[in-house]
XYZ file of C-alpha atoms in Angstrom:
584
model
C 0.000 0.000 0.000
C 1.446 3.105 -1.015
C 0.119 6.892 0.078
C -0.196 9.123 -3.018
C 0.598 12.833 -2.400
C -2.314 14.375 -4.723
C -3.997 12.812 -7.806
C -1.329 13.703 -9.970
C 1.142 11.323 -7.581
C -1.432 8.422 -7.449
C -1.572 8.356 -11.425
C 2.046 8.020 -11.264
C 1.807 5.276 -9.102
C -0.760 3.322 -10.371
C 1.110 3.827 -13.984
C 4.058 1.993 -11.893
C 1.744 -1.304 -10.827
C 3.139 -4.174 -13.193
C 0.115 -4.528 -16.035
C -1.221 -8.077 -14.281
C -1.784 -6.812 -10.791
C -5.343 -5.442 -9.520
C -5.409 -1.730 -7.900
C -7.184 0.007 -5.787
C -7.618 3.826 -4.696
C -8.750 4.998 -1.417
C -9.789 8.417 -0.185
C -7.567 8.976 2.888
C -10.875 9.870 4.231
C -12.631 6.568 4.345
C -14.570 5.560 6.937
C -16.352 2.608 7.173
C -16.094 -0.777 7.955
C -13.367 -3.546 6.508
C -15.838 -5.606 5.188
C -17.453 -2.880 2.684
C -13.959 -2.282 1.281
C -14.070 -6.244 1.169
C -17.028 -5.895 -0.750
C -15.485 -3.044 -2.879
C -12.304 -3.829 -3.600
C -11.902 -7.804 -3.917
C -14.540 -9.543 -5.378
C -12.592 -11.380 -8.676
C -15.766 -11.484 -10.385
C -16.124 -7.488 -11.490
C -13.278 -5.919 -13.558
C -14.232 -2.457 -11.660
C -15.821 -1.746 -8.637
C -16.973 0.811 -6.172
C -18.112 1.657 -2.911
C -18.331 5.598 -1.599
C -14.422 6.388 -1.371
C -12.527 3.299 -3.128
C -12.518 1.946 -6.566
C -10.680 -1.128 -7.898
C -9.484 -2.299 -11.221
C -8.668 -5.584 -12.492
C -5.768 -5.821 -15.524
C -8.633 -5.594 -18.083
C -9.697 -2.228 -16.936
C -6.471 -0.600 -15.616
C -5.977 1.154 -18.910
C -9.021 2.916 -18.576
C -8.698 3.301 -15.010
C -5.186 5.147 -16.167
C -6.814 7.465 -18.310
C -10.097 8.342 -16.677
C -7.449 9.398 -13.499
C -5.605 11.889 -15.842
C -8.800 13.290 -17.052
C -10.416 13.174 -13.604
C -6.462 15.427 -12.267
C -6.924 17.863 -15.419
C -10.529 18.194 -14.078
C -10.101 18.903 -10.535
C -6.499 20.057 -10.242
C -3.303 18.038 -9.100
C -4.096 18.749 -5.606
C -5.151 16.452 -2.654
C -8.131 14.670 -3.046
C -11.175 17.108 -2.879
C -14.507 17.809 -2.514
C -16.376 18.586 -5.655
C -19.062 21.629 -5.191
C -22.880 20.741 -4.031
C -24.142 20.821 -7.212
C -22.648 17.488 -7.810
C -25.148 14.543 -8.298
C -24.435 12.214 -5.818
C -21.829 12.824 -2.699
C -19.960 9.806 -3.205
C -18.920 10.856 -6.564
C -17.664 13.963 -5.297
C -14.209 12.242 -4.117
C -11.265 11.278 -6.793
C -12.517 8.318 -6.815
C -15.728 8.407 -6.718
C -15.065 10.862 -10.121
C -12.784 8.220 -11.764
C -15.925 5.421 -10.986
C -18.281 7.643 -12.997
C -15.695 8.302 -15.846
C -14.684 4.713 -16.160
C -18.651 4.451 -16.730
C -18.905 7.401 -19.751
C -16.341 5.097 -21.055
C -17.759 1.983 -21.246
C -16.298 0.516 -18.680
C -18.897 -1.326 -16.528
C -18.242 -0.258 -12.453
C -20.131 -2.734 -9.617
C -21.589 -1.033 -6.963
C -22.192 -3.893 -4.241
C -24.800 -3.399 -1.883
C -23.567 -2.368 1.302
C -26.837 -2.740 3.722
C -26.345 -1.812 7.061
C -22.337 -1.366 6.290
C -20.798 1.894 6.192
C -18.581 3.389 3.618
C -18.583 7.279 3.064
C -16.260 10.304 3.086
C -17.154 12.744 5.542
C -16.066 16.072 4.862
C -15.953 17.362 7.933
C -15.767 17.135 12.125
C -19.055 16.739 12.542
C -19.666 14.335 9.634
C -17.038 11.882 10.600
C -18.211 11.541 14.562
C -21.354 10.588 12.891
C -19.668 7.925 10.222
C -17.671 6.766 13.068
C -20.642 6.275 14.909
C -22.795 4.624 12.575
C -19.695 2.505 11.728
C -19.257 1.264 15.577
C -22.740 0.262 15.783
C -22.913 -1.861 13.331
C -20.595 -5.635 13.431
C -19.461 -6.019 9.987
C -18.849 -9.528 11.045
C -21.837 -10.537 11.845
C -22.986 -8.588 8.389
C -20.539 -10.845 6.766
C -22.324 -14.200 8.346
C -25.179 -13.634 7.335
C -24.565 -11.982 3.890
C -22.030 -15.458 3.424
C -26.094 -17.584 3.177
C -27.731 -17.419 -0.340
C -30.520 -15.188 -0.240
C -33.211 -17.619 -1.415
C -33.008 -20.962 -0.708
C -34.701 -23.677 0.469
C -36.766 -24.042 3.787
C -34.698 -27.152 4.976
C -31.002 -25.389 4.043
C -32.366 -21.982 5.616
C -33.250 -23.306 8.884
C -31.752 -26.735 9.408
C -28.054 -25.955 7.959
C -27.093 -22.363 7.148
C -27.785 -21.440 10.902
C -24.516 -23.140 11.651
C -22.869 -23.895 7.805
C -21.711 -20.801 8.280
C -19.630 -20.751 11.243
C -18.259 -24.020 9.250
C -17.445 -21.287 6.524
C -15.882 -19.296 8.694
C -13.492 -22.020 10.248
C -12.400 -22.853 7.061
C -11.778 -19.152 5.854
C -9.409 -18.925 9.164
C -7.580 -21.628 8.045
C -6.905 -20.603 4.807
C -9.580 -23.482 2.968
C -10.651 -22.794 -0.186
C -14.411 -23.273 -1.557
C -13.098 -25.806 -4.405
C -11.656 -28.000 -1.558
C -14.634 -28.124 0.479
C -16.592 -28.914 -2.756
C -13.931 -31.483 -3.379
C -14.543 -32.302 0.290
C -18.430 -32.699 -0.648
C -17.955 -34.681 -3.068
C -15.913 -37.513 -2.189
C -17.952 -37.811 1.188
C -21.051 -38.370 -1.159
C -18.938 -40.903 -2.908
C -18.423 -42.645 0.209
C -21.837 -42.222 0.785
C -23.077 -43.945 -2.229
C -20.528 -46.978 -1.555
C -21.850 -47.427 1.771
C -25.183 -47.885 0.312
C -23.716 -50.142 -2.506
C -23.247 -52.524 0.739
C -26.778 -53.309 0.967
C -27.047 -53.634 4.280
C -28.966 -51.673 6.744
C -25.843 -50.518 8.958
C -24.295 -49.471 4.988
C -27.732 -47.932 4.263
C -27.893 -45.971 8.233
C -24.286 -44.772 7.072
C -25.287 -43.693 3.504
C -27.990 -41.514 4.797
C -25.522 -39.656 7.461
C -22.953 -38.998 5.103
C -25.460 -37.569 2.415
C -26.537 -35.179 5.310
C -22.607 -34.119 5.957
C -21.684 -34.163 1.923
C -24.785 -31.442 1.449
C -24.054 -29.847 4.689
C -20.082 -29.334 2.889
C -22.182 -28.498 -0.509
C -23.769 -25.332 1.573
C -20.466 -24.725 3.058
C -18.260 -24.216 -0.047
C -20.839 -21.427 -1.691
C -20.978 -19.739 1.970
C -17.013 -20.251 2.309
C -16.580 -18.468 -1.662
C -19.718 -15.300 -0.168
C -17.810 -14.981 3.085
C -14.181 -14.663 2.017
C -15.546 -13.872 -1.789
C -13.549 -16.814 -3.164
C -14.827 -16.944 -6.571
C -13.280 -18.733 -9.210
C -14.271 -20.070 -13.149
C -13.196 -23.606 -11.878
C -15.086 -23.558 -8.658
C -18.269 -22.405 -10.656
C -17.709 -25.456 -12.991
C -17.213 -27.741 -9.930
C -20.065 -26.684 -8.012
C -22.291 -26.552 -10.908
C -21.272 -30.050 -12.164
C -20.785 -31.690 -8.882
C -24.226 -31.697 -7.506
C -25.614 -33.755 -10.215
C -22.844 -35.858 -10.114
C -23.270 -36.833 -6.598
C -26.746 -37.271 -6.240
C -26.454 -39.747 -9.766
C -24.123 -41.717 -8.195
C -25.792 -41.972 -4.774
C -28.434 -43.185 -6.895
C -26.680 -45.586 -8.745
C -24.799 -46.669 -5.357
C -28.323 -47.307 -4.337
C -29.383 -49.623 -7.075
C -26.662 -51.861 -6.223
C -27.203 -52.387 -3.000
C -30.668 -53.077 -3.526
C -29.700 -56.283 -6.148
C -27.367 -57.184 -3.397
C -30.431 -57.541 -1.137
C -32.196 -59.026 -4.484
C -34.391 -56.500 -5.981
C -33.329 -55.091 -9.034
C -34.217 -51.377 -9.148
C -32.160 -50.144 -11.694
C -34.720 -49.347 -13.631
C -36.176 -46.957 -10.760
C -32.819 -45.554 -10.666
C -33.087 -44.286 -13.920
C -35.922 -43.563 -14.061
C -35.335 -41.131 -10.820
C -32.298 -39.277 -13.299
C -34.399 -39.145 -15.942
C -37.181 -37.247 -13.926
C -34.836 -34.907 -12.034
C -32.771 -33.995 -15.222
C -35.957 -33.207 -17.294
C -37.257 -31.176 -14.579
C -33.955 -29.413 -14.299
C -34.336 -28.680 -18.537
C -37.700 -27.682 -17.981
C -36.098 -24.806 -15.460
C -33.338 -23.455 -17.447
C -35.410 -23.254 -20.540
C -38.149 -21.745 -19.609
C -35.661 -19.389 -17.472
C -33.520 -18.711 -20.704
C -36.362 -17.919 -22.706
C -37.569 -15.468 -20.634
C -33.757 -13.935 -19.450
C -34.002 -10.745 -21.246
C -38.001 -10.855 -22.077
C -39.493 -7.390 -21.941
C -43.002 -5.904 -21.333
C -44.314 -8.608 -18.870
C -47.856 -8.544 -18.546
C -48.809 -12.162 -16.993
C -51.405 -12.264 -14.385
C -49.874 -14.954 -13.174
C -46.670 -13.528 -12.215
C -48.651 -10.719 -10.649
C -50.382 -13.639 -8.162
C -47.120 -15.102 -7.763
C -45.598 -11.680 -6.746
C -49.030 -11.649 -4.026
C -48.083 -14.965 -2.747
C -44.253 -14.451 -2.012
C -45.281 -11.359 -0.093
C -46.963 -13.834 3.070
C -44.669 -15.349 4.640
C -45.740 -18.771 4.965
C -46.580 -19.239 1.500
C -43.204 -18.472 0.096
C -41.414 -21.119 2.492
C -44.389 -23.425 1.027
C -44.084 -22.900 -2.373
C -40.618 -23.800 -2.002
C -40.785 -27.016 -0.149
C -43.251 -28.002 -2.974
C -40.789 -27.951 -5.478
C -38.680 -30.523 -3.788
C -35.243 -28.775 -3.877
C -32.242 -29.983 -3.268
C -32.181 -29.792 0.420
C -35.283 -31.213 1.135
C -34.563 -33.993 -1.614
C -31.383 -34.786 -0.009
C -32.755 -35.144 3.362
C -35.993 -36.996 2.038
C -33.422 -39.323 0.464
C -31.123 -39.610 3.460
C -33.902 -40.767 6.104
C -35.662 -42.989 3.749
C -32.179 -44.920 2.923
C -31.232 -44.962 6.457
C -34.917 -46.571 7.683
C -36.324 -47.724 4.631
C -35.280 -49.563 0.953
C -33.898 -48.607 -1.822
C -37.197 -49.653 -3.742
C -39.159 -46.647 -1.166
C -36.741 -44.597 -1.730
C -36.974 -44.410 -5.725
C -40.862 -44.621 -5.171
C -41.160 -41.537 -3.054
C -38.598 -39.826 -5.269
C -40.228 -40.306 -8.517
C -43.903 -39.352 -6.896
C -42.118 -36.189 -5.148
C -40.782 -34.984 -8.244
C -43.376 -36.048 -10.484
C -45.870 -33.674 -7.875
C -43.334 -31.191 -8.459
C -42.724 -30.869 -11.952
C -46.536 -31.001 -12.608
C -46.810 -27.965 -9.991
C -43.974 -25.541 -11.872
C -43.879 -26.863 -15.379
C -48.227 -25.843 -15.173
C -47.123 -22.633 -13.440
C -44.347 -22.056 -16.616
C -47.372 -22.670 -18.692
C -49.714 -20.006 -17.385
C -46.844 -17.675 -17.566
C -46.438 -18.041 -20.977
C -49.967 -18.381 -22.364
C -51.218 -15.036 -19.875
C -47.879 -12.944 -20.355
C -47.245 -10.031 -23.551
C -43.863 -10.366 -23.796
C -41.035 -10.246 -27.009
C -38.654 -12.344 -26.883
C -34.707 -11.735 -28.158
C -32.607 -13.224 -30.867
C -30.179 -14.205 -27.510
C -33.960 -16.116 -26.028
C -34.257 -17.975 -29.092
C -30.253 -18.885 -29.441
C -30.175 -20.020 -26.008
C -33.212 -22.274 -26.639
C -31.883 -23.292 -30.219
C -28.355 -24.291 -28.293
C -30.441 -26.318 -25.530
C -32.054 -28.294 -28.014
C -28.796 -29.886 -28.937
C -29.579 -30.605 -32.227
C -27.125 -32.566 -34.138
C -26.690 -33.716 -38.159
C -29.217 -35.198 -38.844
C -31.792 -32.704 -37.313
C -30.174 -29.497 -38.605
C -30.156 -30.940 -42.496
C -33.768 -31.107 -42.453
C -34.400 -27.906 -40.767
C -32.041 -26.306 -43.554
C -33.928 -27.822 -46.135
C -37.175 -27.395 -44.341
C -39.352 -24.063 -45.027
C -39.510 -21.955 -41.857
C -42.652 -22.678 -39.439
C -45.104 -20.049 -38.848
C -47.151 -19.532 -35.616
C -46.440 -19.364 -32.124
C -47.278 -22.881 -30.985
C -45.880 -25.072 -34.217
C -42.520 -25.394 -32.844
C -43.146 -27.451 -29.453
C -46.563 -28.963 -30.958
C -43.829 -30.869 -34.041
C -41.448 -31.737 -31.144
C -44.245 -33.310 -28.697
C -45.698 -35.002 -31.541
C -42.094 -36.470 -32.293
C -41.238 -37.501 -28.856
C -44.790 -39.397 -28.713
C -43.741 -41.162 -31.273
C -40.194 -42.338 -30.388
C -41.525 -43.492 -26.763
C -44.167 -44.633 -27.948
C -42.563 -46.970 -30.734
C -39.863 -47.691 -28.387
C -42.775 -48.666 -25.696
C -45.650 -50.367 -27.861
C -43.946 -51.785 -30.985
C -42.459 -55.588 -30.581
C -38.469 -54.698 -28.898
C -36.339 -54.892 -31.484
C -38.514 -54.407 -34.806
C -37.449 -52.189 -37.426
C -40.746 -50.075 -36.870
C -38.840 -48.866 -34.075
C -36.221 -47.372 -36.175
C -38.649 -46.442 -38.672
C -40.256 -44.256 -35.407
C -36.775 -42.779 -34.801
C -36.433 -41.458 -38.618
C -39.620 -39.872 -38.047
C -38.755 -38.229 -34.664
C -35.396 -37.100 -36.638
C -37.513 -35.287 -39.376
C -39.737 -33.963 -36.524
C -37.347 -32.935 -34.694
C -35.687 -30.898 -37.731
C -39.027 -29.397 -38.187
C -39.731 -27.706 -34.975
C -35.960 -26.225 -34.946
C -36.375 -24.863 -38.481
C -37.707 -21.513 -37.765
C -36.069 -19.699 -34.952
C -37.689 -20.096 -31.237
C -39.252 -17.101 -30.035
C -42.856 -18.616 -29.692
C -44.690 -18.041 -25.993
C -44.178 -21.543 -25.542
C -40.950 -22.967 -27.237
C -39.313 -23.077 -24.296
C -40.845 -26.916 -24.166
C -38.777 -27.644 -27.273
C -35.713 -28.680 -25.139
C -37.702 -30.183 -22.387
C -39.449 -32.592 -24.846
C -36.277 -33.151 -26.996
C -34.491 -34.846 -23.295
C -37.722 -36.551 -22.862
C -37.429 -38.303 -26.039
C -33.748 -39.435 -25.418
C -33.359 -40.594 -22.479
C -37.380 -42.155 -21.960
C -36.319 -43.788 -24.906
C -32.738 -45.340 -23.771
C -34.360 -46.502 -20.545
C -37.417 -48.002 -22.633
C -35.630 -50.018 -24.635
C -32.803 -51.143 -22.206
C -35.574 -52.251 -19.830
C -37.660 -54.148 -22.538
C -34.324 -55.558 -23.986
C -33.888 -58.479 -21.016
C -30.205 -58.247 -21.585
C -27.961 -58.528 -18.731
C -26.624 -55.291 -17.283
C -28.645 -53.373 -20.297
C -30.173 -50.854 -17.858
C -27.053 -49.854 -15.899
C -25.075 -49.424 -19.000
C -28.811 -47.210 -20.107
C -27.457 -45.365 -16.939
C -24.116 -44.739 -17.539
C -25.162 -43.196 -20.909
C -28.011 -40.897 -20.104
C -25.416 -39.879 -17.219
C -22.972 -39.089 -19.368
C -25.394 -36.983 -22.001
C -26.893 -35.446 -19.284
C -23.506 -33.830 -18.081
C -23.326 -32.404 -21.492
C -26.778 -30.585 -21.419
C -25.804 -29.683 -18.094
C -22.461 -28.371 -18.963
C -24.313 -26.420 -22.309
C -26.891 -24.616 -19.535
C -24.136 -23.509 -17.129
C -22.176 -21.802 -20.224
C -25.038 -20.109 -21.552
C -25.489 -19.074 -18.049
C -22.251 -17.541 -18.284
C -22.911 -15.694 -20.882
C -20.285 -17.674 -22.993
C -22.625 -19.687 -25.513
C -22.893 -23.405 -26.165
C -20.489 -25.888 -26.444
C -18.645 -25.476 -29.926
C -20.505 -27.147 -32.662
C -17.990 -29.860 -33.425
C -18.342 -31.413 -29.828
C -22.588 -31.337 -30.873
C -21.508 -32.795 -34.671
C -19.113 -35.731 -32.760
C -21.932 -37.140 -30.265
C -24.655 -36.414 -32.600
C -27.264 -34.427 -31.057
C -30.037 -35.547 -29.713
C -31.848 -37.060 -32.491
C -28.978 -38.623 -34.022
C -28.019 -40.594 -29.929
C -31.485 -41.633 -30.001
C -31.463 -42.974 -33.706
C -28.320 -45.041 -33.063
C -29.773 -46.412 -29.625
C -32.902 -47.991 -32.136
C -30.620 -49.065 -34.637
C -28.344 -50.556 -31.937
C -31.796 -52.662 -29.793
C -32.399 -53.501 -33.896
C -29.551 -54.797 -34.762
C -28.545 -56.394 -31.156
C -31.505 -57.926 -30.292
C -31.797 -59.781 -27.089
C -27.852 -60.250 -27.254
C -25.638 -59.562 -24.562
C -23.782 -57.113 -27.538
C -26.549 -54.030 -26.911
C -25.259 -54.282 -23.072
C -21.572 -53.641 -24.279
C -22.671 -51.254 -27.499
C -24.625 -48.955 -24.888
C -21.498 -48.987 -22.928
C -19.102 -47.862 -25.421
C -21.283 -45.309 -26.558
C -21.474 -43.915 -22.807
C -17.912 -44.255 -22.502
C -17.355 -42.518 -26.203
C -19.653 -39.581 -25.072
C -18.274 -38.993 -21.426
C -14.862 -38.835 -22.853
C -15.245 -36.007 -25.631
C -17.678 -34.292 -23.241
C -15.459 -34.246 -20.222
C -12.149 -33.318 -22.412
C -13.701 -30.819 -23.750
C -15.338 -29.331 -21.039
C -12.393 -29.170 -18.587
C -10.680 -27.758 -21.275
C -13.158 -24.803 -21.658
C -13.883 -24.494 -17.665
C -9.910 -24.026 -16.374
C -9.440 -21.804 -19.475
C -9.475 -17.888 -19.188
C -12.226 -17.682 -21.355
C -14.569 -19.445 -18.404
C -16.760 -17.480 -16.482
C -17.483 -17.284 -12.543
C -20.721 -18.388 -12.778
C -22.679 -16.985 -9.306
C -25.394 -20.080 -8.136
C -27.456 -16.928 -5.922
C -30.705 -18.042 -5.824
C -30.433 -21.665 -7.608
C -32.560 -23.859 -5.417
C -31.184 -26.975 -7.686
């Protein structure tokens, strides 16, 4: 830390900062408390920030920084920092840097302003003005502001009140200690491993132990966002890890499930699957609908009004999210019933909780969209056209295809195509060439509702009914093949496809885009994976051969999916996705 004589001095030494290094410029002035210049000056996520006497600049704004200092000096003199006259807008940009912040924003430059709540930052001009600041300042803890700011703001009613009251004195013990949030994800993770081997065991005492440690791996997933809020540890690779590593726990508690239960001699693989199948499609169902309606403008729907009623009584807004079934009370649903129940229960109540569920928001989604006057953007309908993961096969027909016309077409072609893939995979004899007949028909139906681009009130369902079709289609015909280890191998690949429309949502997210289109092209979108899986229960049928072919395939996709998207999540280019607010 270096004290700058005037303005003129601090552009000198700011010029002398090596070209990789953040800065930062304080008002000798300042008072308030540590944890608003915590809040100001360090979060890695902004490249410039603010709060009433201090501004920061990451390496990719420290040019502009440069020159909106010399134009802020020529403005107010070379002299100490000062006080700009009363008829200035606000009084925090009356200070050098409060001028630069304001600059830096004529330029282009985007400046955060965090919120600061009960925290005090200011400049006070004066005797009398900086008793007060001081006072304000003492009567506030910024440490307890800091605790409680470290829990999301929404979240579910089991996390809120059975494991952020003390997560985040967990959070704090590891900040102390100089733990970061991707080792206590890491830390999650592995413990939900362990979890899912204990219940592999198939016995009770294995299943009593599974359902503790799935309690301590989600009490370590609350930890690790609280731990990067509290110390504002955010990273590109902890975003990927935490936004990955949820699903892949709770899959392979699943599948850790499963085999205990065949241990204990009940096959409930299918169940298993089944369960992932649900969960991911509700999951699809949330981002799309959520994309589609990102950057929507003009929103008229009555039924966001009554939803807007609702969260304003209490009890209804801790209800509404309990019905839902998110991840907290999912985990802990799934951790009792393990540790007192069966596996067979425990896929039961899951696919009936969820099943409530998704009937409950996808209806709400619905009324949304038929009720609301909204115009949706070319970004909307990209993000939807990059969800639907079309491949080959499905964009050749949509090239060739004339472009659709009216607001429903587009998800009325791709429900009428996933009807008839499950339903040729479900009612035609397993293994007949009908079947693959079906699939070229979804393939053309599925080019068809992609050919015109999405921006229809409801074509956010295209994506939703697109994962429908794939995986309900995989599990179909694994389960009807009678093949040996068909429906675990079923498992393995709608795990691994799933990680790739999960990886496509969180870079969209980001604001980055979709995968590139080669890595699409190579595992051949949707339609083309659930072509091949026809061809394959043709071709294969009732051989122990469709067992190994679905696990090649599986292996084939995880690899080129998880290359390429730990190449693209440790790479500069990756960005700190924030999960405030995701109830998961």
């Amino acid at each position: 830390m270096q004290t700058a004589a005037d303005a003129g001095d601090a552009a000198a030494l700011l010029a002398a900062v090596p070209a990789g290094r953040r800065v930062a410029l304080v008002d000798p002035r300042f008072v308030g408390h540590v944890h608003a210049l915590r809040l100001g000056l360090t979060d890695p996520r902004f490249a410039a920030a603010t709060v009433p006497g201090a501004l920061t600049a990451q390496p990719e704004a420290r040019g502009a920084l440069l020159r909106a200092l010399r134009r802020t000096t020529a403005a107010v003199g070379a002299g100490a920092p000062v006080v700009a006259p009363d008829t200035d807008p606000a009084p925090e940009d009356r200070t050098v840097p409060g001028r630069i912040a304001v600059a830096l924003e004529a330029e282009g430059t985007a400046v955060k302003r965090p919120e600061l709540g009960s925290l005090t930052a200011t400049v006070p001009t004066g005797a009398g003005a900086r008793a007060a600041a001081e006072s304000a300042r003492d009567e506030v803890d910024d440490e307890a502001v800091r605790l409680r700011s470290a829990v999301k703001a929404h979240d579910g009613f089991f996390t809120t009140f059975a494991i952020s009251p003390y997560s985040r004195y967990i959070a704090r013990w590891c900040a102390r200690r100089g733990l970061t949030p991707n080792q206590v994800t890491t830390a999650s993770l592995i413990t939900a491993l362990v979890a899912a081997g204990a219940a592999a065991t198939g016995t009770r005492g294995g299943y009593v132990a599974a359902g503790i440690l799935l309690l301590v791996s989600f009490v370590l997933d609350c930890t690790d966002g609280q731990l990067a809020r509290y110390s504002l540890q955010y990273s590109t690779m902890g975003a990927w890890l935490d936004a990955t590593f949820d699903r892949a726990k709770e899959y392979a508690y699943y599948a850790g499930l499963a085999i205990g239960a065949v241990r204990g001699g009940d096959d409930v693989w299918v169940l298993a699957l089944g369960a992932m199948v649900l969960q991911a499609c509700r999951h699809v169902v949330d981002f799309s609908f959520n994309e589609a309606n990102h950057d929507a403008v003009a929103n008229t729907s009555p039924t966001a009004a009554l939803s807007d009623k609702l969260d304003s009584v209490g009890w209804t807004v801790w209800a509404r999210r309990m019905i839902v079934l998110p991840i907290g009370e999912r985990w802990a649903m799934i951790a009792v019933l393990t540790a007192l129940t069966t596996p067979r229960i425990v896929f039961y109540a899951l696919l009936i909780g969820c099943s409530l569920a998704a009937c409950y928001t996808t209806a709400g989604r619905l009324l949304r969209s038929l009720t609301r006057r909204a115009s949706r953007t070319d970004r909307a309908a990209q993000a939807l056209a990059d969800l639907a993961d079309s491949g080959p096969l499905a964009q050749g027909v949509a090239a060739v295809a004339p472009g659709l016309r009216g607001a429903f077409t587009a998800p009325a072609v791709a429900l009428l195509g996933t009807l008839v893939m499950i339903g040729g995979a479900l009612f035609l004899p397993y293994g007949s060439w009908l079947t693959v007949a079906a699939a070229a028909v979804y393939v053309v139906l599925s080019g068809l509702a992609v050919a015109r681009p999405l921006k229809g009130a409801l074509d956010w369902l295209v994506p939703p009914f697109f994962r429908a079709a794939e995986y309900v289609t995989i599990l179909v015909l694994a389960a009807r093949s009678d093949v040996p280890h068909a429906v675990p191998a079923a498992f393995g690949l709608v795990a691994a496809v799933a990680y790739h429309h999960y990886d496509t949502v969180y870079r969209i997210r980001g604001g980055t885009g979709a995968p590139p289109q080669w890595l699409v092209r190579t595992i051949g979108g949707h339609e083309g994976r659930t072509a091949l899986v026809a061809v394959l229960a043709a071709v294969l049928t009732h051989a122990s051969g469709f067992t190994t072919a679905l696990t090649a395939l599986a292996v084939a996709v995880a690899l080129v999916v998880l290359v390429e998207s730990i190449r693209f999540w440790v790479s500069s280019s990756a960005p700190a996705v924030h999960d405030e607010g995701e109830l998961a």
